[in-house]
Short mmCIF file of C-alpha atoms and ligand atoms in Angstrom, two decimals:
data_model
loop_
_atom_site.label_atom_id
_atom_site.label_comp_id
_atom_site.label_asym_id
_atom_site.label_seq_id
_atom_site.Cartn_x
_atom_site.Cartn_y
_atom_site.Cartn_z
CA MET A 1 4.79 13.34 19.85
CA ARG A 2 8.05 13.72 17.91
CA LYS A 3 8.78 16.88 15.97
CA LEU A 4 9.81 15.79 12.53
CA SER A 5 12.85 17.06 10.72
CA GLU A 6 13.94 13.85 9.17
CA MET A 7 15.63 12.39 6.15
CA VAL A 8 13.40 9.40 5.46
CA LEU A 9 14.42 6.38 3.40
CA VAL A 10 11.36 4.97 1.63
CA THR A 11 12.00 1.46 0.32
CA GLY A 12 9.59 0.56 -2.48
CA GLY A 13 8.84 4.28 -2.83
CA ALA A 14 8.27 4.09 -6.60
CA GLY A 15 5.35 1.70 -6.11
CA TYR A 16 1.63 2.34 -5.67
CA ILE A 17 1.50 3.04 -1.93
CA GLY A 18 5.10 4.25 -1.73
CA SER A 19 4.58 7.07 -4.23
CA HIS A 20 1.67 8.37 -2.14
CA VAL A 21 3.75 8.05 1.03
CA CYS A 22 6.47 10.15 -0.64
CA ILE A 23 3.91 12.86 -1.39
CA ALA A 24 2.77 12.89 2.25
CA LEU A 25 6.36 13.16 3.49
CA LEU A 26 7.44 15.86 1.03
CA ASP A 27 4.27 17.86 1.69
CA ALA A 28 5.06 17.68 5.42
CA GLY A 29 8.48 19.21 4.75
CA LEU A 30 10.53 16.05 5.27
CA ASP A 31 13.39 15.00 3.02
CA VAL A 32 13.07 11.74 1.14
CA VAL A 33 15.34 9.21 -0.49
CA VAL A 34 13.67 6.32 -2.33
CA LEU A 35 15.34 2.94 -2.74
CA ASP A 36 13.58 0.68 -5.24
CA ASN A 37 14.64 -2.06 -7.66
CA LEU A 38 11.72 -1.11 -9.97
CA SER A 39 10.68 -4.78 -10.21
CA ASN A 40 7.01 -3.75 -10.00
CA SER A 41 7.09 -0.03 -10.67
CA ASN A 42 8.15 2.75 -12.97
CA LYS A 43 10.44 5.64 -12.10
CA VAL A 44 7.99 7.98 -13.83
CA SER A 45 5.91 7.79 -10.64
CA LEU A 46 8.67 9.64 -8.79
CA GLU A 47 8.87 12.36 -11.46
CA ARG A 48 5.15 12.86 -10.94
CA VAL A 49 5.55 12.94 -7.15
CA GLN A 50 8.15 15.70 -7.44
CA SER A 51 5.96 17.61 -9.85
CA ILE A 52 2.98 17.46 -7.47
CA CYS A 53 5.00 18.51 -4.44
CA ARG A 54 7.29 20.92 -6.28
CA ARG A 55 10.14 19.43 -4.28
CA ALA A 56 12.95 17.07 -5.18
CA LEU A 57 13.63 13.66 -3.71
CA ALA A 58 16.64 11.40 -4.13
CA PHE A 59 16.41 8.02 -5.85
CA ARG A 60 18.66 4.95 -5.60
CA HIS A 61 18.03 2.06 -7.97
CA ALA A 62 18.94 -0.78 -5.60
CA ASP A 63 17.62 -3.92 -3.99
CA ILE A 64 16.80 -4.34 -0.29
CA ARG A 65 18.62 -7.69 -0.37
CA HIS A 66 21.90 -5.83 -0.89
CA GLU A 67 22.92 -4.78 2.60
CA GLU A 68 25.92 -2.73 1.46
CA ALA A 69 23.79 -0.67 -0.93
CA ILE A 70 21.35 0.11 1.86
CA HIS A 71 24.12 0.93 4.31
CA ASP A 72 25.64 3.28 1.78
CA VAL A 73 22.32 5.13 1.31
CA LEU A 74 21.73 5.36 5.06
CA ARG A 75 25.18 6.85 5.65
CA SER A 76 25.59 9.05 2.59
CA CYS A 77 22.11 10.59 2.81
CA GLY A 78 22.06 11.01 6.58
CA VAL A 79 18.88 8.94 6.93
CA THR A 80 17.15 9.20 10.33
CA ALA A 81 14.09 6.96 9.75
CA VAL A 82 12.96 4.27 7.31
CA ILE A 83 9.53 3.52 5.86
CA HIS A 84 9.77 0.01 4.45
CA LEU A 85 7.30 -0.83 1.69
CA ALA A 86 9.50 -2.81 -0.70
CA GLY A 87 8.16 -6.31 -1.19
CA LEU A 88 6.30 -8.72 -3.40
CA LYS A 89 2.55 -8.72 -2.76
CA ALA A 90 0.63 -11.07 -5.04
CA VAL A 91 -1.11 -13.70 -2.93
CA GLY A 92 -1.62 -16.24 -5.74
CA ASP A 93 1.95 -15.87 -7.01
CA SER A 94 3.22 -16.48 -3.47
CA ASN A 95 1.59 -19.93 -3.53
CA VAL A 96 3.50 -20.75 -6.72
CA ARG A 97 6.85 -19.17 -5.75
CA PRO A 98 7.02 -19.25 -1.94
CA LEU A 99 10.82 -19.15 -1.73
CA THR A 100 10.93 -16.04 -3.90
CA TYR A 101 8.57 -14.36 -1.44
CA TYR A 102 10.56 -15.44 1.61
CA GLU A 103 13.77 -14.32 -0.03
CA ASN A 104 12.49 -10.97 -1.23
CA ASN A 105 10.31 -10.02 1.73
CA LEU A 106 11.85 -11.73 4.76
CA LEU A 107 15.52 -11.91 3.76
CA GLY A 108 15.26 -8.45 2.23
CA THR A 109 13.92 -7.06 5.52
CA MET A 110 16.66 -8.86 7.47
CA ARG A 111 19.28 -7.18 5.29
CA LEU A 112 17.55 -3.82 5.65
CA VAL A 113 17.42 -3.91 9.46
CA SER A 114 21.01 -5.23 9.63
CA ALA A 115 22.15 -2.22 7.63
CA MET A 116 20.04 0.05 9.84
CA LYS A 117 21.60 -1.44 12.97
CA ARG A 118 25.10 -0.86 11.61
CA ALA A 119 24.25 2.74 10.71
CA ASN A 120 22.48 3.25 14.06
CA VAL A 121 19.20 4.18 12.35
CA LYS A 122 16.56 2.55 14.55
CA THR A 123 13.24 4.12 13.59
CA LEU A 124 11.22 1.95 11.20
CA VAL A 125 7.67 1.92 9.82
CA PHE A 126 6.84 -1.41 8.19
CA SER A 127 4.09 -2.25 5.65
CA SER A 128 2.28 -5.20 7.09
CA SER A 129 -1.11 -6.42 5.99
CA ALA A 130 -4.52 -7.44 7.28
CA THR A 131 -3.74 -10.75 5.63
CA VAL A 132 -1.83 -11.70 8.83
CA TYR A 133 -5.21 -12.27 10.53
CA GLY A 134 -6.31 -15.03 8.16
CA ILE A 135 -9.94 -16.20 8.45
CA PRO A 136 -11.71 -13.81 10.86
CA LYS A 137 -12.83 -15.41 14.10
CA TYR A 138 -14.74 -12.22 14.95
CA LEU A 139 -15.38 -8.83 13.38
CA PRO A 140 -14.30 -6.10 13.26
CA LEU A 141 -10.68 -7.21 13.32
CA ASP A 142 -8.75 -5.56 16.13
CA GLU A 143 -5.01 -5.86 16.67
CA LYS A 144 -5.51 -8.56 19.33
CA HIS A 145 -7.21 -10.91 16.88
CA PRO A 146 -5.28 -14.21 16.51
CA LEU A 147 -2.79 -14.31 13.64
CA CYS A 148 -3.07 -17.12 11.14
CA PRO A 149 -2.28 -16.12 7.54
CA THR A 150 -3.48 -18.54 4.90
CA ASN A 151 -0.82 -18.02 2.22
CA PRO A 152 2.98 -17.64 1.92
CA TYR A 153 2.75 -13.88 1.28
CA GLY A 154 0.88 -13.40 4.55
CA ARG A 155 3.31 -15.68 6.37
CA THR A 156 6.25 -13.53 5.21
CA LYS A 157 4.50 -10.50 6.71
CA LEU A 158 3.87 -12.31 9.99
CA ALA A 159 7.45 -13.60 10.12
CA ILE A 160 8.74 -10.05 9.62
CA GLU A 161 6.46 -8.70 12.36
CA GLU A 162 7.80 -11.37 14.75
CA MET A 163 11.42 -10.68 13.75
CA LEU A 164 10.94 -6.96 14.40
CA LYS A 165 9.47 -7.70 17.85
CA ASP A 166 12.52 -9.83 18.68
CA LEU A 167 14.77 -7.02 17.53
CA CYS A 168 13.03 -4.58 19.88
CA ARG A 169 13.30 -7.06 22.78
CA SER A 170 17.04 -7.28 22.18
CA ASP A 171 17.73 -3.55 22.01
CA ASP A 172 15.54 -0.77 23.39
CA GLY A 173 16.95 1.73 20.91
CA TRP A 174 14.50 0.53 18.25
CA ARG A 175 11.17 2.28 17.57
CA ILE A 176 9.09 0.28 15.12
CA ALA A 177 5.53 0.52 13.76
CA ASN A 178 3.88 -2.44 12.05
CA LEU A 179 1.06 -0.99 9.98
CA ARG A 180 -1.54 -3.57 8.97
CA TYR A 181 -3.16 -2.22 5.82
CA PHE A 182 -6.64 -3.28 4.79
CA ASN A 183 -7.55 -2.74 1.09
CA PRO A 184 -5.83 0.36 -0.34
CA VAL A 185 -7.56 1.85 -3.42
CA GLY A 186 -7.90 5.22 -5.15
CA ALA A 187 -5.23 7.59 -6.35
CA HIS A 188 -3.86 11.06 -5.74
CA GLU A 189 -6.51 13.69 -6.51
CA SER A 190 -4.30 15.19 -9.27
CA GLY A 191 -4.70 12.06 -11.36
CA LEU A 192 -0.92 12.06 -11.83
CA VAL A 193 -0.06 9.18 -9.48
CA GLY A 194 -1.94 5.91 -9.00
CA GLU A 195 -1.82 2.15 -9.24
CA ASP A 196 -0.25 0.77 -12.43
CA PRO A 197 -0.35 -3.02 -12.24
CA LEU A 198 1.79 -5.04 -14.64
CA GLY A 199 -0.43 -7.48 -16.56
CA PRO A 200 -4.00 -8.33 -15.60
CA PRO A 201 -4.79 -6.86 -12.17
CA ASN A 202 -5.36 -9.28 -9.29
CA ASN A 203 -7.17 -6.73 -7.17
CA LEU A 204 -10.72 -5.51 -7.56
CA LEU A 205 -10.44 -1.75 -8.13
CA PRO A 206 -7.80 -1.75 -10.89
CA PHE A 207 -9.76 -4.48 -12.68
CA VAL A 208 -13.02 -2.53 -12.39
CA ALA A 209 -11.27 0.60 -13.67
CA GLN A 210 -9.81 -1.24 -16.68
CA VAL A 211 -13.25 -2.62 -17.57
CA ALA A 212 -14.77 0.85 -17.24
CA ILE A 213 -12.20 2.32 -19.65
CA GLY A 214 -12.60 -0.54 -22.12
CA ARG A 215 -9.24 -2.26 -21.68
CA ARG A 216 -11.05 -5.38 -20.46
CA GLU A 217 -14.51 -6.63 -21.38
CA THR A 218 -15.99 -8.06 -18.21
CA LEU A 219 -15.32 -8.16 -14.52
CA GLN A 220 -15.40 -11.63 -12.98
CA ILE A 221 -16.93 -11.42 -9.51
CA TRP A 222 -15.55 -14.28 -7.49
CA GLY A 223 -18.59 -15.64 -5.65
CA ASN A 224 -22.14 -14.38 -5.05
CA ASP A 225 -23.11 -16.99 -2.46
CA TYR A 226 -21.30 -15.62 0.59
CA ASP A 227 -23.22 -14.97 3.77
CA THR A 228 -23.25 -11.22 3.12
CA PRO A 229 -26.15 -8.83 2.30
CA ASP A 230 -25.76 -9.23 -1.49
CA GLY A 231 -23.79 -12.50 -1.55
CA THR A 232 -20.49 -10.91 -2.69
CA GLY A 233 -17.34 -10.49 -0.58
CA VAL A 234 -17.03 -7.55 1.80
CA ARG A 235 -13.78 -5.61 2.33
CA ASP A 236 -12.52 -2.52 4.11
CA PHE A 237 -11.42 -0.30 1.22
CA ILE A 238 -9.24 2.60 2.29
CA HIS A 239 -8.15 5.59 0.21
CA VAL A 240 -4.43 5.35 -0.52
CA VAL A 241 -3.98 9.04 0.42
CA ASP A 242 -5.49 8.35 3.87
CA LEU A 243 -3.25 5.30 4.16
CA ALA A 244 -0.20 7.40 3.26
CA SER A 245 -1.00 9.98 5.92
CA GLY A 246 -1.10 7.11 8.44
CA HIS A 247 2.65 6.63 7.82
CA LEU A 248 3.37 10.24 8.70
CA SER A 249 1.30 9.86 11.88
CA ALA A 250 3.23 6.71 12.73
CA LEU A 251 6.59 8.51 12.30
CA ARG A 252 5.37 11.33 14.54
CA HIS A 253 4.20 8.94 17.25
CA LEU A 254 7.23 6.66 17.37
CA SER A 255 8.55 8.39 20.45
CA ARG A 256 8.79 5.37 22.73
CA PRO A 257 11.02 2.32 22.31
CA GLY A 258 9.40 -0.92 21.18
CA VAL A 259 6.85 -2.05 18.61
CA LEU A 260 3.53 -0.40 17.85
CA THR A 261 1.18 -2.58 15.80
CA VAL A 262 -1.75 -0.73 14.24
CA ASN A 263 -4.57 -1.45 11.78
CA LEU A 264 -4.94 1.07 8.96
CA GLY A 265 -8.53 0.66 7.80
CA THR A 266 -11.77 2.62 7.79
CA GLY A 267 -13.90 0.27 9.86
CA ASN A 268 -16.48 0.12 7.05
CA GLY A 269 -17.14 -2.98 4.97
CA SER A 270 -18.23 -2.58 1.34
CA SER A 271 -19.35 -5.42 -0.88
CA VAL A 272 -17.89 -6.08 -4.31
CA LEU A 273 -21.24 -5.23 -5.93
CA ASN A 274 -21.42 -2.00 -3.97
CA VAL A 275 -17.96 -1.06 -5.24
CA VAL A 276 -19.03 -1.79 -8.83
CA ARG A 277 -22.16 0.39 -8.48
CA THR A 278 -20.22 3.21 -6.82
CA PHE A 279 -17.56 3.08 -9.52
CA GLU A 280 -20.19 3.19 -12.26
CA ALA A 281 -21.73 6.28 -10.66
CA ALA A 282 -18.31 7.97 -10.27
CA SER A 283 -17.20 7.23 -13.82
CA GLY A 284 -20.46 7.43 -15.72
CA ARG A 285 -19.41 4.19 -17.44
CA SER A 286 -20.94 0.76 -17.14
CA VAL A 287 -18.94 -2.12 -15.69
CA PRO A 288 -20.28 -5.39 -17.10
CA TYR A 289 -19.72 -8.29 -14.75
CA GLU A 290 -20.41 -12.01 -14.45
CA PHE A 291 -20.50 -14.16 -11.35
CA ARG A 292 -17.95 -16.95 -11.07
CA GLU A 293 -16.99 -19.54 -8.48
CA ARG A 294 -15.45 -18.27 -5.26
CA ARG A 295 -11.70 -17.52 -5.53
CA ALA A 296 -9.62 -19.98 -3.51
CA GLY A 297 -8.36 -18.46 -0.26
CA ASP A 298 -10.86 -15.55 -0.16
CA VAL A 299 -12.74 -14.81 3.04
CA ALA A 300 -16.36 -13.63 3.02
CA VAL A 301 -15.94 -10.52 5.13
CA CYS A 302 -12.92 -8.56 6.37
CA TYR A 303 -12.92 -5.12 7.97
CA ALA A 304 -10.92 -3.31 10.59
CA ASP A 305 -11.54 -2.04 14.04
CA PRO A 306 -9.76 1.31 13.54
CA THR A 307 -10.06 2.44 17.20
CA PHE A 308 -6.47 1.80 18.20
CA ALA A 309 -5.12 3.87 15.28
CA ILE A 310 -7.02 6.87 16.63
CA GLU A 311 -5.70 6.26 20.16
CA ALA A 312 -2.11 5.43 19.24
CA LEU A 313 -1.51 7.62 16.19
CA GLY A 314 -4.27 10.23 16.34
CA TRP A 315 -5.07 9.05 12.81
CA LYS A 316 -8.27 8.05 11.07
CA SER A 317 -9.36 7.79 7.47
CA THR A 318 -11.55 10.57 6.12
CA ARG A 319 -12.28 9.74 2.49
CA SER A 320 -15.46 7.97 1.33
CA LEU A 321 -15.86 5.07 -1.10
CA GLU A 322 -17.29 7.60 -3.59
CA GLN A 323 -14.07 9.61 -3.40
CA MET A 324 -11.92 6.47 -3.69
CA CYS A 325 -13.76 5.54 -6.91
CA ALA A 326 -13.73 9.11 -8.30
CA ASP A 327 -9.99 9.48 -7.72
CA HIS A 328 -9.22 6.00 -9.05
CA TRP A 329 -11.25 6.80 -12.16
CA ARG A 330 -9.50 10.15 -12.72
CA TRP A 331 -6.12 8.39 -12.61
CA GLN A 332 -7.36 5.70 -15.02
CA LEU A 333 -8.90 8.23 -17.44
CA GLN A 334 -5.80 10.43 -17.52
CA ASN A 335 -3.40 7.48 -17.79
CA PRO A 336 -5.25 4.81 -19.78
CA ASP A 337 -2.04 2.79 -20.13
CA GLY A 338 -0.64 3.64 -16.71
CA TYR A 339 2.75 5.32 -16.63
CA HIS A 340 3.73 3.84 -20.00
CA GLY A 341 3.39 6.25 -22.87
CA SER A 342 1.89 9.00 -20.69
CA GLU A 343 3.88 12.19 -21.07
CA LEU A 344 3.53 14.42 -18.05
CA ALA A 345 2.60 17.44 -20.18
CA LYS A 346 -0.29 15.56 -21.78
CA VAL A 347 -1.49 14.18 -18.47
CA ARG A 348 -1.36 17.66 -16.96
CA GLU A 349 -3.41 18.91 -19.87
CA ARG A 350 -6.02 16.31 -18.96
CA SER A 351 -5.88 17.26 -15.28
CA LYS A 352 -6.50 20.98 -15.56
CA HIS A 353 -9.13 20.76 -12.86
CA PHE A 354 -6.32 20.25 -10.37
CA ARG A 355 -5.51 23.83 -9.47
CA ARG A 356 -2.00 23.24 -8.18
CA HIS A 357 -1.00 22.43 -11.75
CA ALA A 358 -3.10 24.89 -13.68
P1 NAD B 401 3.96 -2.15 -5.29
O1 NAD B 401 4.37 -3.43 -5.94
O2 NAD B 401 3.31 -1.11 -6.12
O3 NAD B 401 5.21 -1.50 -4.54
C1 NAD B 401 6.25 -2.26 -4.01
C2 NAD B 401 7.55 -1.64 -4.49
O4 NAD B 401 8.65 -2.39 -3.94
C3 NAD B 401 7.71 -1.65 -6.00
O5 NAD B 401 8.09 -0.37 -6.44
C4 NAD B 401 8.81 -2.68 -6.26
O6 NAD B 401 9.56 -2.36 -7.41
C5 NAD B 401 9.62 -2.58 -4.98
N1 NAD B 401 10.38 -3.77 -4.62
C6 NAD B 401 9.94 -5.05 -4.56
N2 NAD B 401 10.93 -5.86 -4.17
C7 NAD B 401 12.03 -5.08 -3.97
C8 NAD B 401 13.36 -5.33 -3.55
N3 NAD B 401 13.79 -6.57 -3.31
N4 NAD B 401 14.22 -4.29 -3.46
C9 NAD B 401 13.81 -3.03 -3.73
N5 NAD B 401 12.55 -2.73 -4.15
C10 NAD B 401 11.68 -3.74 -4.26
O7 NAD B 401 3.02 -2.56 -4.07
P2 NAD B 401 2.17 -1.65 -3.08
O8 NAD B 401 0.75 -1.97 -3.28
O9 NAD B 401 2.62 -0.25 -3.17
O10 NAD B 401 2.60 -2.31 -1.70
C11 NAD B 401 3.60 -1.75 -0.88
C12 NAD B 401 3.73 -2.60 0.37
O11 NAD B 401 2.48 -2.65 1.04
C13 NAD B 401 4.15 -4.04 0.10
O12 NAD B 401 5.06 -4.44 1.08
C14 NAD B 401 2.84 -4.80 0.24
O13 NAD B 401 3.06 -6.12 0.66
C15 NAD B 401 2.14 -4.00 1.31
N6 NAD B 401 0.68 -4.15 1.25
C16 NAD B 401 0.01 -3.84 0.10
C17 NAD B 401 -1.38 -4.01 0.04
C18 NAD B 401 -2.14 -3.72 -1.22
O14 NAD B 401 -3.28 -4.17 -1.36
N7 NAD B 401 -1.60 -2.94 -2.17
C19 NAD B 401 -2.08 -4.49 1.17
C20 NAD B 401 -1.37 -4.77 2.31
C21 NAD B 401 0.02 -4.59 2.36
N1 UFG B 402 -12.62 -9.69 -6.57
C1 UFG B 402 -13.44 -10.03 -7.61
N2 UFG B 402 -12.94 -9.96 -8.89
C2 UFG B 402 -11.68 -9.55 -9.15
C3 UFG B 402 -10.82 -9.20 -8.06
C4 UFG B 402 -11.33 -9.29 -6.79
O1 UFG B 402 -14.59 -10.41 -7.42
O2 UFG B 402 -11.27 -9.51 -10.32
C5 UFG B 402 -13.16 -9.73 -5.20
C6 UFG B 402 -12.45 -10.74 -4.33
O3 UFG B 402 -13.00 -12.02 -4.50
C7 UFG B 402 -12.67 -10.15 -2.93
C8 UFG B 402 -12.68 -8.64 -3.20
O4 UFG B 402 -12.94 -8.47 -4.58
O5 UFG B 402 -13.94 -10.51 -2.46
C9 UFG B 402 -11.34 -7.96 -2.87
O6 UFG B 402 -10.31 -8.66 -3.55
P1 UFG B 402 -8.84 -8.04 -3.76
O7 UFG B 402 -8.06 -9.01 -4.55
O8 UFG B 402 -8.94 -6.65 -4.30
O9 UFG B 402 -8.29 -7.88 -2.28
P2 UFG B 402 -8.09 -8.99 -1.13
O10 UFG B 402 -8.99 -8.62 -0.01
O11 UFG B 402 -8.20 -10.36 -1.67
O12 UFG B 402 -6.57 -8.76 -0.73
C10 UFG B 402 -5.97 -7.45 -0.62
C11 UFG B 402 -4.51 -7.56 -1.04
C12 UFG B 402 -3.73 -8.35 -0.04
C13 UFG B 402 -3.93 -7.77 1.32
C14 UFG B 402 -5.39 -7.70 1.67
C15 UFG B 402 -5.52 -6.99 2.99
O13 UFG B 402 -4.40 -8.15 -2.32
O14 UFG B 402 -2.36 -8.28 -0.36
O15 UFG B 402 -6.10 -6.97 0.68
O16 UFG B 402 -6.85 -6.99 3.41
F1 UFG B 402 -3.29 -8.52 2.24
#
């Protein structure tokens, strides 16, 4: 295992998962520089991260497609490793704007690794996705499952994974982890940092939370005729704080050259209806819902085999669905409009229960 005393570049660090990754890194004593173009995030998240950790990080407002900007950050900050989360992630949008996704995700990653090569920084943790598996041929999904993504977003992730493998074959100086996330949900326990989607949320948990707080009237549940115990879709929801700690484990375990590809999931499937009930219990609010037709492209059931993550990274998730819902709700309650219009002092006032800030 590597001893860590790194300066880590976190691309996309102002976003939902990235802000939690920054907390994990700062709490572990590492130094952090975030590079983000803020296309789907708010810099306030990074102010909150620093407040939680009581440590500073550096921020560069830049785009991963600009190789010179990345090279400059790598050199001037003395970066030793990169965690690469920057990317576009909306599945439906990727069907409408495929070239935008290929340009942002694939070309952006090409520019990033080119800059890394020039600066001789060859340790990389990449945000991949369970979406690379496509329709499950068997469950749980292990890392050997065939790869067949069903949308352009997933195909950009697969193309990047393949490109990174080729890079490692060409030069044994590279140490790369492809982390295949399942369904990240929840928020930091402080209620200061969480998911702040622009516009109507595509994903289940933020939609449920906005219904619970009254920002939206009704949850549409896409399909109740799946071959599952209650007819609704089943997913492997993983607490974003557990997911973030998986990145730290990956950095620690990237001691050998080559590519390590690992699922980050819990191994437990939860149905949409089960999530709604658990959220209602955690929030004390009701979440009215109506059943609608299945959403195009959805699979019935998707959950991880997390065994290899334990073997390869010594990592496993620890937080329950109840905790995911409780933490997601705390974030929603303390920041009803997300980062917009939420002054830190007021949010702290609402989060007095969190002793580190009392
Ligand atoms: P997010 O949108 O909150 O964060 C992504 C960040 O990247 C944002 O801050 C955005 O401004 C930034 N960004 C986008 N394009 C950029 C560019 N060209 N240059 C610089 N910055 C750019 O999303 P997230 O949920 O935190 O996801 C992070 C990563 O994890 C993404 O790569 C996503 O594909 C992957 N992922 C997410 C999920 C999920 O359900 N949230 C699941 C699997 C994989
Ligand atoms: N769902 C609803 N109503 C909603 C939103 C979602 O019923 O308003 C259902 C979906 O039909 C599905 C389940 O909730 O059955 C989960 O849907 P999400 O949109 O939250 O998540 P997905 O599993 O579709 O996809 C997510 C990310 C992908 C990522 C994938 C990895 O959006 O980027 O997890 O497993 F690749």
